[in-house]
Amino acid sequence: MRFLYEKQTRRFYFFLVTVCSLQVCFLGVWGIFQAQGIRRILVEREMAASSYLLEQSVPPTVVAAAWNHREVTEAGERLLGQIGHTEQTQSYLLAIAKQTSLPLLVILLAVGVLFAMVILGGAARFFCGREQVYEDAGRVIGQYAANRFVKHLPSGETGTIYQLFGSIEQLAQSLRAKSEMEHKAKIFLQNMVSNISHQLKTPLAALSMYMEIIMEEPENEEAVKDFTRKSIQSLERMKQLIRSLLTMARLDTGAIVFEKRQCLVSEIVEQAVNDLMERARYEGKEIRMEGQPKECLLCDPEWTIEAVGNLVKNALDHTKAGGVIRIGWEQSLAVFRLSVADDGCGIAKEDIHHIFKQFYQSSTSSDRQGAGLGLSLAKSIVEGQGGDLSVESSPGEGSIFRMNFMNVLR
């Protein structure tokens, strides 16, 4: 009887059981009173017949024997036939039947009508309530189809219909999540196109100007070389910018799967700073590596090299000539820490909470050519591997960026 799991159906079923039980009880009580009434009528008839016989001088013993006699004789049957008392006689012609059949018919008819009214009224109320539930559910489902999720289907009840509502709710939640993801993807694409257009505008304008100068002074060898070099720098900047933007897009959409393996941290750091050593020497800065050469870390080496390189480049951008960039690492019981510290200009308090945002550049940044993607990209790479990237800095005292990885291999 699984249909009783639903509360409304269970109430209606118990209502029917209650009405039927009341009807049975009523008919039983009424039958008892009816039997007593028939007994009273029979006794009255016997008393009337006895009185008549005694008035006709019939001996009392004969009268008493007559009422106790049970054998039917042909003479007796013939006598009753002559006076019209047979099985074929209409009931309204018999005194006892006349007194009992009409009240019984009226009572049975009244009980039947009352019972039908109660059953039909209860059933109508039940089906109206059920129809209202279906109509409300239909409107909510229609809103789900239109990507409106303000109202929800009824829940918290038992029964098959509410199990169906629960399944529809789960489907609606999936549809809502998909709709939100599509909306976020659309916004992300719009922002990405806008950012790319904005970031490429400056190097494209510079490149166009350089080409015009070269075309106007083709015989000026020094100018041609100078602006050719600047054109190459603009192209490199565009190349790096597009590469960073595409990488950020892949990270944000989860298209990049990090392939972790056991790596020597010293090798990761060496590869990360290999292309920056020449720049550091040219600018009069020093890069130092401080850590145990045999320490290992479970990570994706290529992406971790990218993150460390971005942090070192950021340190070089904000450190003056004679400054030192220190790259250190240490292993503890819980985490593996890899840090990049500098003694540069530091980060202002109003900027420190925004430096990891895409395209963010502080008002005091000396890297006017940067696009503001290096730190954001480094943070995405570290967090994508289950780590954390944080910064501590004071204006005029330098900065220290710490990468904490929880998955350490000994």
Tab-separated table of C-alpha atoms in Angstrom:
chain	number	residue	atom	x	y	z
A	1	MET	CA	0.000	0.000	0.000
A	2	ARG	CA	2.611	2.499	-1.126
A	3	PHE	CA	-0.081	5.014	-2.072
A	4	LEU	CA	-0.515	5.697	1.656
A	5	TYR	CA	2.965	7.232	1.770
A	6	GLU	CA	1.544	10.491	0.436
A	7	LYS	CA	-0.154	12.565	3.134
A	8	GLN	CA	-3.111	13.817	1.087
A	9	THR	CA	-3.893	10.371	-0.294
A	10	ARG	CA	-3.510	8.895	3.186
A	11	ARG	CA	-5.936	11.453	4.625
A	12	PHE	CA	-8.499	10.770	1.919
A	13	TYR	CA	-8.219	7.023	2.390
A	14	PHE	CA	-8.669	7.343	6.165
A	15	PHE	CA	-11.641	9.619	5.494
A	16	LEU	CA	-13.291	6.866	3.409
A	17	VAL	CA	-12.540	4.273	6.095
A	18	THR	CA	-14.021	6.554	8.765
A	19	VAL	CA	-17.210	7.225	6.763
A	20	CYS	CA	-17.704	3.528	6.004
A	21	SER	CA	-17.115	2.623	9.636
A	22	LEU	CA	-19.631	5.223	10.790
A	23	GLN	CA	-22.173	3.899	8.287
A	24	VAL	CA	-21.713	0.338	9.501
A	25	CYS	CA	-22.052	1.457	13.121
A	26	PHE	CA	-25.147	3.513	12.329
A	27	LEU	CA	-26.851	0.674	10.430
A	28	GLY	CA	-25.977	-1.754	13.208
A	29	VAL	CA	-27.471	0.461	15.916
A	30	TRP	CA	-30.465	1.244	13.755
A	31	GLY	CA	-30.966	-2.491	13.080
A	32	ILE	CA	-31.056	-3.184	16.810
A	33	PHE	CA	-33.739	-0.537	17.402
A	34	GLN	CA	-35.665	-1.763	14.328
A	35	ALA	CA	-35.654	-5.334	15.631
A	36	GLN	CA	-36.975	-4.122	18.984
A	37	GLY	CA	-39.723	-2.192	17.173
A	38	ILE	CA	-40.747	-5.255	15.154
A	39	ARG	CA	-40.784	-7.351	18.353
A	40	ARG	CA	-43.008	-4.773	20.018
A	41	ILE	CA	-45.403	-4.766	17.047
A	42	LEU	CA	-45.617	-8.586	17.057
A	43	VAL	CA	-46.309	-8.660	20.786
A	44	GLU	CA	-49.038	-6.051	20.369
A	45	ARG	CA	-50.589	-8.090	17.555
A	46	GLU	CA	-50.537	-11.239	19.691
A	47	MET	CA	-52.078	-9.362	22.611
A	48	ALA	CA	-54.849	-7.977	20.354
A	49	ALA	CA	-55.590	-11.409	18.855
A	50	SER	CA	-55.612	-13.048	22.311
A	51	SER	CA	-57.970	-10.422	23.620
A	52	TYR	CA	-60.402	-11.006	20.717
A	53	LEU	CA	-60.323	-14.777	21.150
A	54	LEU	CA	-60.958	-14.511	24.877
A	55	GLU	CA	-63.913	-12.202	24.158
A	56	GLN	CA	-65.303	-14.929	21.889
A	57	SER	CA	-65.193	-17.383	24.842
A	58	VAL	CA	-62.210	-19.313	23.531
A	59	PRO	CA	-60.518	-21.103	26.439
A	60	PRO	CA	-57.227	-19.556	27.510
A	61	THR	CA	-55.480	-22.909	27.128
A	62	VAL	CA	-56.481	-22.997	23.490
A	63	VAL	CA	-55.257	-19.418	22.952
A	64	ALA	CA	-51.915	-20.192	24.604
A	65	ALA	CA	-51.560	-23.396	22.568
A	66	ALA	CA	-52.314	-21.460	19.387
A	67	TRP	CA	-49.420	-19.007	19.942
A	68	ASN	CA	-47.018	-21.852	20.754
A	69	HIS	CA	-48.115	-23.994	17.807
A	70	ARG	CA	-45.512	-24.289	15.008
A	71	GLU	CA	-47.049	-26.812	12.591
A	72	VAL	CA	-48.731	-25.467	9.442
A	73	THR	CA	-51.868	-27.340	8.342
A	74	GLU	CA	-53.755	-27.136	5.090
A	75	ALA	CA	-56.819	-25.805	6.881
A	76	GLY	CA	-54.830	-22.980	8.440
A	77	GLU	CA	-53.132	-22.099	5.169
A	78	ARG	CA	-56.456	-22.168	3.370
A	79	LEU	CA	-58.018	-19.875	5.980
A	80	LEU	CA	-55.223	-17.279	5.631
A	81	GLY	CA	-55.565	-17.497	1.900
A	82	GLN	CA	-59.236	-16.731	2.130
A	83	ILE	CA	-58.555	-13.584	4.176
A	84	GLY	CA	-55.713	-12.470	1.873
A	85	HIS	CA	-52.640	-13.197	3.996
A	86	THR	CA	-50.261	-15.079	1.647
A	87	GLU	CA	-46.705	-14.658	0.371
A	88	GLN	CA	-48.030	-13.000	-2.786
A	89	THR	CA	-50.014	-10.393	-0.882
A	90	GLN	CA	-48.763	-6.816	-1.347
A	91	SER	CA	-46.776	-5.617	1.662
A	92	TYR	CA	-48.906	-2.526	2.202
A	93	LEU	CA	-51.916	-4.823	2.828
A	94	LEU	CA	-50.195	-6.501	5.760
A	95	ALA	CA	-50.388	-4.567	8.986
A	96	ILE	CA	-46.905	-5.474	10.247
A	97	ALA	CA	-45.240	-4.901	6.878
A	98	LYS	CA	-47.067	-1.616	6.555
A	99	GLN	CA	-45.775	-0.455	9.900
A	100	THR	CA	-42.140	-1.497	9.327
A	101	SER	CA	-41.307	-1.362	5.591
A	102	LEU	CA	-42.029	2.312	5.002
A	103	PRO	CA	-39.839	3.652	7.841
A	104	LEU	CA	-37.115	1.199	6.839
A	105	LEU	CA	-37.188	2.389	3.224
A	106	VAL	CA	-37.094	6.038	4.245
A	107	ILE	CA	-34.212	5.524	6.646
A	108	LEU	CA	-32.192	3.464	4.159
A	109	LEU	CA	-32.769	6.071	1.453
A	110	ALA	CA	-31.743	8.894	3.771
A	111	VAL	CA	-28.645	7.028	4.891
A	112	GLY	CA	-27.708	6.237	1.282
A	113	VAL	CA	-28.134	9.838	0.186
A	114	LEU	CA	-26.165	11.155	3.158
A	115	PHE	CA	-23.405	8.623	2.604
A	116	ALA	CA	-23.186	9.488	-1.110
A	117	MET	CA	-23.048	13.206	-0.325
A	118	VAL	CA	-20.262	12.766	2.202
A	119	ILE	CA	-18.248	10.508	-0.107
A	120	LEU	CA	-18.731	12.742	-3.155
A	121	GLY	CA	-17.958	15.890	-1.149
A	122	GLY	CA	-14.802	14.417	0.337
A	123	ALA	CA	-13.697	13.087	-3.047
A	124	ALA	CA	-14.374	16.453	-4.708
A	125	ARG	CA	-12.336	18.252	-2.053
A	126	PHE	CA	-9.495	15.762	-2.419
A	127	PHE	CA	-9.393	15.971	-6.205
A	128	CYS	CA	-9.668	19.771	-6.161
A	129	GLY	CA	-6.699	19.935	-3.794
A	130	ARG	CA	-4.776	17.508	-5.964
A	131	GLU	CA	-5.641	19.487	-9.108
A	132	GLN	CA	-4.418	22.671	-7.395
A	133	VAL	CA	-1.118	20.955	-6.562
A	134	TYR	CA	-0.718	19.903	-10.208
A	135	GLU	CA	-1.563	23.399	-11.487
A	136	ASP	CA	0.933	25.034	-9.106
A	137	ALA	CA	3.577	22.502	-10.100
A	138	GLY	CA	2.887	23.178	-13.787
A	139	ARG	CA	3.372	26.921	-13.304
A	140	VAL	CA	6.630	26.396	-11.400
A	141	ILE	CA	7.940	24.009	-14.069
A	142	GLY	CA	7.000	26.563	-16.717
A	143	GLN	CA	9.063	29.155	-14.863
A	144	TYR	CA	11.957	26.693	-14.729
A	145	ALA	CA	11.733	26.329	-18.499
A	146	ALA	CA	11.973	30.132	-18.770
A	147	ASN	CA	15.103	30.173	-16.526
A	148	ARG	CA	13.238	31.731	-13.597
A	149	PHE	CA	13.942	29.971	-10.319
A	150	VAL	CA	12.193	32.197	-7.752
A	151	LYS	CA	9.509	29.666	-6.778
A	152	HIS	CA	10.063	25.973	-6.064
A	153	LEU	CA	8.041	22.787	-6.114
A	154	PRO	CA	6.624	21.582	-2.755
A	155	SER	CA	9.015	19.378	-0.832
A	156	GLY	CA	9.383	17.761	2.559
A	157	GLU	CA	6.475	15.338	1.977
A	158	THR	CA	6.356	11.600	1.310
A	159	GLY	CA	4.770	9.887	-1.641
A	160	THR	CA	5.500	9.177	-5.284
A	161	ILE	CA	4.338	12.576	-6.551
A	162	TYR	CA	6.692	14.380	-4.161
A	163	GLN	CA	9.528	12.077	-5.157
A	164	LEU	CA	8.813	13.184	-8.728
A	165	PHE	CA	8.848	16.815	-7.593
A	166	GLY	CA	12.210	16.173	-5.920
A	167	SER	CA	13.646	14.770	-9.143
A	168	ILE	CA	12.347	17.784	-11.068
A	169	GLU	CA	13.940	20.085	-8.470
A	170	GLN	CA	17.300	18.372	-8.968
A	171	LEU	CA	16.922	18.755	-12.722
A	172	ALA	CA	16.007	22.421	-12.229
A	173	GLN	CA	19.086	22.985	-10.066
A	174	SER	CA	21.247	21.450	-12.777
A	175	LEU	CA	19.548	23.663	-15.368
A	176	ARG	CA	20.092	26.693	-13.149
A	177	ALA	CA	23.759	25.879	-12.633
A	178	LYS	CA	24.203	25.368	-16.375
A	179	SER	CA	22.440	28.661	-17.099
A	180	GLU	CA	24.633	30.500	-14.601
A	181	MET	CA	27.750	28.922	-16.072
A	182	GLU	CA	26.697	29.941	-19.566
A	183	HIS	CA	26.012	33.479	-18.338
A	184	LYS	CA	29.395	33.645	-16.607
A	185	ALA	CA	31.085	32.255	-19.706
A	186	LYS	CA	29.377	34.900	-21.824
A	187	ILE	CA	30.436	37.676	-19.440
A	188	PHE	CA	33.940	36.215	-19.285
A	189	LEU	CA	34.161	36.150	-23.076
A	190	GLN	CA	32.941	39.735	-23.314
A	191	ASN	CA	35.450	40.886	-20.703
A	192	MET	CA	38.236	38.927	-22.342
A	193	VAL	CA	37.541	40.419	-25.763
A	194	SER	CA	37.341	43.875	-24.203
A	195	ASN	CA	40.605	43.377	-22.301
A	196	ILE	CA	42.409	42.003	-25.326
A	197	SER	CA	41.236	44.930	-27.436
A	198	HIS	CA	42.309	47.404	-24.771
A	199	GLN	CA	45.692	45.809	-24.144
A	200	LEU	CA	46.528	45.408	-27.836
A	201	LYS	CA	45.533	48.964	-28.696
A	202	THR	CA	48.740	50.556	-27.390
A	203	PRO	CA	51.318	48.220	-29.020
A	204	LEU	CA	49.361	48.204	-32.284
A	205	ALA	CA	49.275	51.994	-32.344
A	206	ALA	CA	53.008	52.121	-31.574
A	207	LEU	CA	53.775	49.513	-34.220
A	208	SER	CA	51.744	51.443	-36.795
A	209	MET	CA	53.626	54.629	-35.946
A	210	TYR	CA	57.008	52.877	-36.174
A	211	MET	CA	56.131	51.493	-39.595
A	212	GLU	CA	55.120	54.947	-40.842
A	213	ILE	CA	58.406	56.452	-39.626
A	214	ILE	CA	60.390	53.672	-41.294
A	215	MET	CA	58.495	54.202	-44.554
A	216	GLU	CA	59.041	57.977	-44.424
A	217	GLU	CA	62.786	57.723	-43.767
A	218	PRO	CA	63.951	54.604	-45.606
A	219	GLU	CA	67.415	56.045	-46.189
A	220	ASN	CA	67.985	56.968	-42.543
A	221	GLU	CA	69.721	53.760	-41.493
A	222	GLU	CA	69.961	54.707	-37.833
A	223	ALA	CA	66.250	55.542	-37.593
A	224	VAL	CA	65.304	52.360	-39.475
A	225	LYS	CA	67.346	50.220	-37.048
A	226	ASP	CA	65.993	52.032	-33.993
A	227	PHE	CA	62.352	51.798	-34.976
A	228	THR	CA	62.764	48.250	-36.275
A	229	ARG	CA	64.056	47.291	-32.832
A	230	LYS	CA	61.099	49.046	-31.223
A	231	SER	CA	58.738	47.269	-33.620
A	232	ILE	CA	60.196	43.915	-32.617
A	233	GLN	CA	59.723	44.838	-28.949
A	234	SER	CA	56.084	45.751	-29.594
A	235	LEU	CA	55.546	42.458	-31.405
A	236	GLU	CA	57.139	40.560	-28.527
A	237	ARG	CA	54.934	42.396	-26.083
A	238	MET	CA	51.863	41.523	-28.142
A	239	LYS	CA	52.990	37.915	-28.336
A	240	GLN	CA	53.514	37.727	-24.566
A	241	LEU	CA	50.226	39.484	-23.912
A	242	ILE	CA	48.225	37.137	-26.138
A	243	ARG	CA	49.958	34.132	-24.621
A	244	SER	CA	49.138	35.319	-21.086
A	245	LEU	CA	45.527	36.065	-21.971
A	246	LEU	CA	45.003	32.665	-23.550
A	247	THR	CA	46.620	30.985	-20.559
A	248	MET	CA	44.361	32.894	-18.156
A	249	ALA	CA	41.325	31.931	-20.220
A	250	ARG	CA	42.290	28.258	-20.123
A	251	LEU	CA	42.876	28.400	-16.372
A	252	ASP	CA	39.605	30.179	-15.679
A	253	THR	CA	37.582	27.707	-17.742
A	254	GLY	CA	39.332	24.664	-16.247
A	255	ALA	CA	40.735	23.548	-19.590
A	256	ILE	CA	44.213	23.010	-18.112
A	257	VAL	CA	44.892	19.763	-16.262
A	258	PHE	CA	47.948	19.914	-14.032
A	259	GLU	CA	50.145	16.822	-14.332
A	260	LYS	CA	51.958	16.554	-11.018
A	261	ARG	CA	55.127	14.602	-10.443
A	262	GLN	CA	58.060	14.641	-8.073
A	263	CYS	CA	60.471	17.405	-9.038
A	264	LEU	CA	63.622	18.973	-7.628
A	265	VAL	CA	62.758	22.494	-6.556
A	266	SER	CA	66.265	23.713	-7.400
A	267	GLU	CA	65.787	22.667	-11.027
A	268	ILE	CA	62.401	24.408	-11.202
A	269	VAL	CA	63.885	27.659	-9.863
A	270	GLU	CA	66.914	27.501	-12.160
A	271	GLN	CA	64.726	27.102	-15.235
A	272	ALA	CA	62.397	29.862	-14.046
A	273	VAL	CA	65.225	32.443	-13.688
A	274	ASN	CA	67.380	31.244	-16.573
A	275	ASP	CA	65.964	33.772	-19.031
A	276	LEU	CA	65.953	36.555	-16.415
A	277	MET	CA	69.584	36.327	-15.303
A	278	GLU	CA	70.808	38.381	-18.233
A	279	ARG	CA	68.214	41.058	-17.582
A	280	ALA	CA	69.217	41.193	-13.891
A	281	ARG	CA	72.904	41.652	-14.755
A	282	TYR	CA	72.065	44.313	-17.328
A	283	GLU	CA	69.975	46.232	-14.771
A	284	GLY	CA	72.549	45.832	-12.003
A	285	LYS	CA	70.400	43.510	-9.869
A	286	GLU	CA	71.159	40.146	-8.282
A	287	ILE	CA	69.102	36.943	-8.102
A	288	ARG	CA	69.968	34.564	-5.277
A	289	MET	CA	68.682	31.020	-4.688
A	290	GLU	CA	68.522	29.847	-1.082
A	291	GLY	CA	67.403	26.309	-0.263
A	292	GLN	CA	68.383	22.672	-0.058
A	293	PRO	CA	69.222	21.430	-3.577
A	294	LYS	CA	67.738	17.960	-2.931
A	295	GLU	CA	64.320	19.113	-1.735
A	296	CYS	CA	61.461	17.740	-3.837
A	297	LEU	CA	57.945	18.950	-4.486
A	298	LEU	CA	54.915	17.258	-6.034
A	299	CYS	CA	53.809	19.690	-8.739
A	300	ASP	CA	53.422	20.314	-12.442
A	301	PRO	CA	56.971	21.498	-13.294
A	302	GLU	CA	56.160	23.484	-16.442
A	303	TRP	CA	53.385	25.525	-14.865
A	304	THR	CA	55.264	25.969	-11.585
A	305	ILE	CA	58.231	27.338	-13.577
A	306	GLU	CA	55.803	29.785	-15.201
A	307	ALA	CA	54.511	30.942	-11.800
A	308	VAL	CA	57.988	31.374	-10.273
A	309	GLY	CA	59.182	33.211	-13.366
A	310	ASN	CA	56.310	35.666	-13.157
A	311	LEU	CA	57.062	36.377	-9.500
A	312	VAL	CA	60.775	36.947	-10.229
A	313	LYS	CA	59.930	39.205	-13.176
A	314	ASN	CA	57.589	41.211	-10.928
A	315	ALA	CA	60.390	41.538	-8.364
A	316	LEU	CA	62.818	42.782	-11.031
A	317	ASP	CA	60.245	45.313	-12.227
A	318	HIS	CA	59.942	46.836	-8.752
A	319	THR	CA	63.575	46.671	-7.619
A	320	LYS	CA	66.128	49.408	-8.322
A	321	ALA	CA	69.703	48.867	-9.453
A	322	GLY	CA	71.790	47.216	-6.734
A	323	GLY	CA	68.771	45.361	-5.350
A	324	VAL	CA	68.642	41.657	-4.534
A	325	ILE	CA	65.904	39.125	-5.335
A	326	ARG	CA	65.981	36.059	-3.075
A	327	ILE	CA	64.275	32.795	-4.018
A	328	GLY	CA	64.060	30.429	-1.086
A	329	TRP	CA	62.323	27.179	-0.251
A	330	GLU	CA	61.865	25.014	2.821
A	331	GLN	CA	59.913	21.953	3.762
A	332	SER	CA	57.913	21.619	6.991
A	333	LEU	CA	55.671	18.899	8.360
A	334	ALA	CA	52.514	20.302	6.767
A	335	VAL	CA	53.493	22.440	3.785
A	336	PHE	CA	56.260	23.176	1.332
A	337	ARG	CA	57.050	26.906	1.135
A	338	LEU	CA	58.635	28.572	-1.873
A	339	SER	CA	59.174	32.334	-1.598
A	340	VAL	CA	60.344	35.201	-3.814
A	341	ALA	CA	61.541	38.256	-1.845
A	342	ASP	CA	62.889	41.617	-2.997
A	343	ASP	CA	64.129	44.818	-1.385
A	344	GLY	CA	62.361	47.101	-3.813
A	345	CYS	CA	59.780	49.827	-3.432
A	346	GLY	CA	57.151	47.611	-1.773
A	347	ILE	CA	53.386	47.750	-2.184
A	348	ALA	CA	51.094	50.460	-0.869
A	349	LYS	CA	48.382	49.452	1.603
A	350	GLU	CA	45.609	50.513	-0.759
A	351	ASP	CA	47.058	48.282	-3.515
A	352	ILE	CA	48.009	45.118	-1.631
A	353	HIS	CA	44.488	43.658	-1.713
A	354	HIS	CA	44.171	44.167	-5.489
A	355	ILE	CA	47.525	43.112	-6.912
A	356	PHE	CA	46.316	39.605	-7.839
A	357	LYS	CA	43.453	40.937	-9.954
A	358	GLN	CA	43.748	40.700	-13.706
A	359	PHE	CA	45.061	43.839	-15.454
A	360	TYR	CA	45.515	45.648	-12.128
A	361	GLN	CA	48.387	48.129	-11.972
A	362	SER	CA	49.196	50.275	-8.973
A	363	SER	CA	49.600	54.005	-9.339
A	364	THR	CA	53.246	53.718	-8.229
A	365	SER	CA	54.135	50.864	-10.561
A	366	SER	CA	57.322	51.398	-12.510
A	367	ASP	CA	56.339	48.714	-14.992
A	368	ARG	CA	54.379	50.967	-17.314
A	369	GLN	CA	54.621	48.452	-20.154
A	370	GLY	CA	53.190	45.560	-18.159
A	371	ALA	CA	49.649	44.307	-18.665
A	372	GLY	CA	49.007	43.373	-15.032
A	373	LEU	CA	48.636	39.640	-15.687
A	374	GLY	CA	51.793	38.136	-14.181
A	375	LEU	CA	50.688	37.971	-10.534
A	376	SER	CA	47.150	36.912	-11.438
A	377	LEU	CA	48.525	34.137	-13.617
A	378	ALA	CA	50.909	32.973	-10.886
A	379	LYS	CA	48.101	32.840	-8.328
A	380	SER	CA	45.853	30.835	-10.663
A	381	ILE	CA	48.651	28.339	-11.325
A	382	VAL	CA	49.455	27.847	-7.643
A	383	GLU	CA	45.824	27.540	-6.570
A	384	GLY	CA	45.101	25.208	-9.487
A	385	GLN	CA	47.608	22.784	-7.946
A	386	GLY	CA	45.996	22.964	-4.525
A	387	GLY	CA	48.383	25.584	-3.148
A	388	ASP	CA	48.154	29.140	-1.917
A	389	LEU	CA	49.921	32.364	-2.912
A	390	SER	CA	50.171	35.244	-0.438
A	391	VAL	CA	52.166	38.458	-0.111
A	392	GLU	CA	53.649	40.564	2.652
A	393	SER	CA	54.947	44.033	1.911
A	394	SER	CA	55.695	47.435	3.370
A	395	PRO	CA	56.256	50.562	1.264
A	396	GLY	CA	59.971	51.209	0.823
A	397	GLU	CA	61.001	47.888	2.425
A	398	GLY	CA	60.319	45.384	-0.343
A	399	SER	CA	57.901	42.481	-0.744
A	400	ILE	CA	57.850	38.746	-0.199
A	401	PHE	CA	55.577	36.393	-2.115
A	402	ARG	CA	55.029	32.946	-0.561
A	403	MET	CA	53.758	29.867	-2.361
A	404	ASN	CA	52.486	27.177	0.016
A	405	PHE	CA	51.918	23.657	-1.299
A	406	MET	CA	50.167	21.083	0.864
A	407	ASN	CA	51.059	18.007	-1.167
A	408	VAL	CA	54.653	17.338	-0.134
A	409	LEU	CA	56.673	14.288	-1.085
A	410	ARG	CA	59.552	13.340	1.163
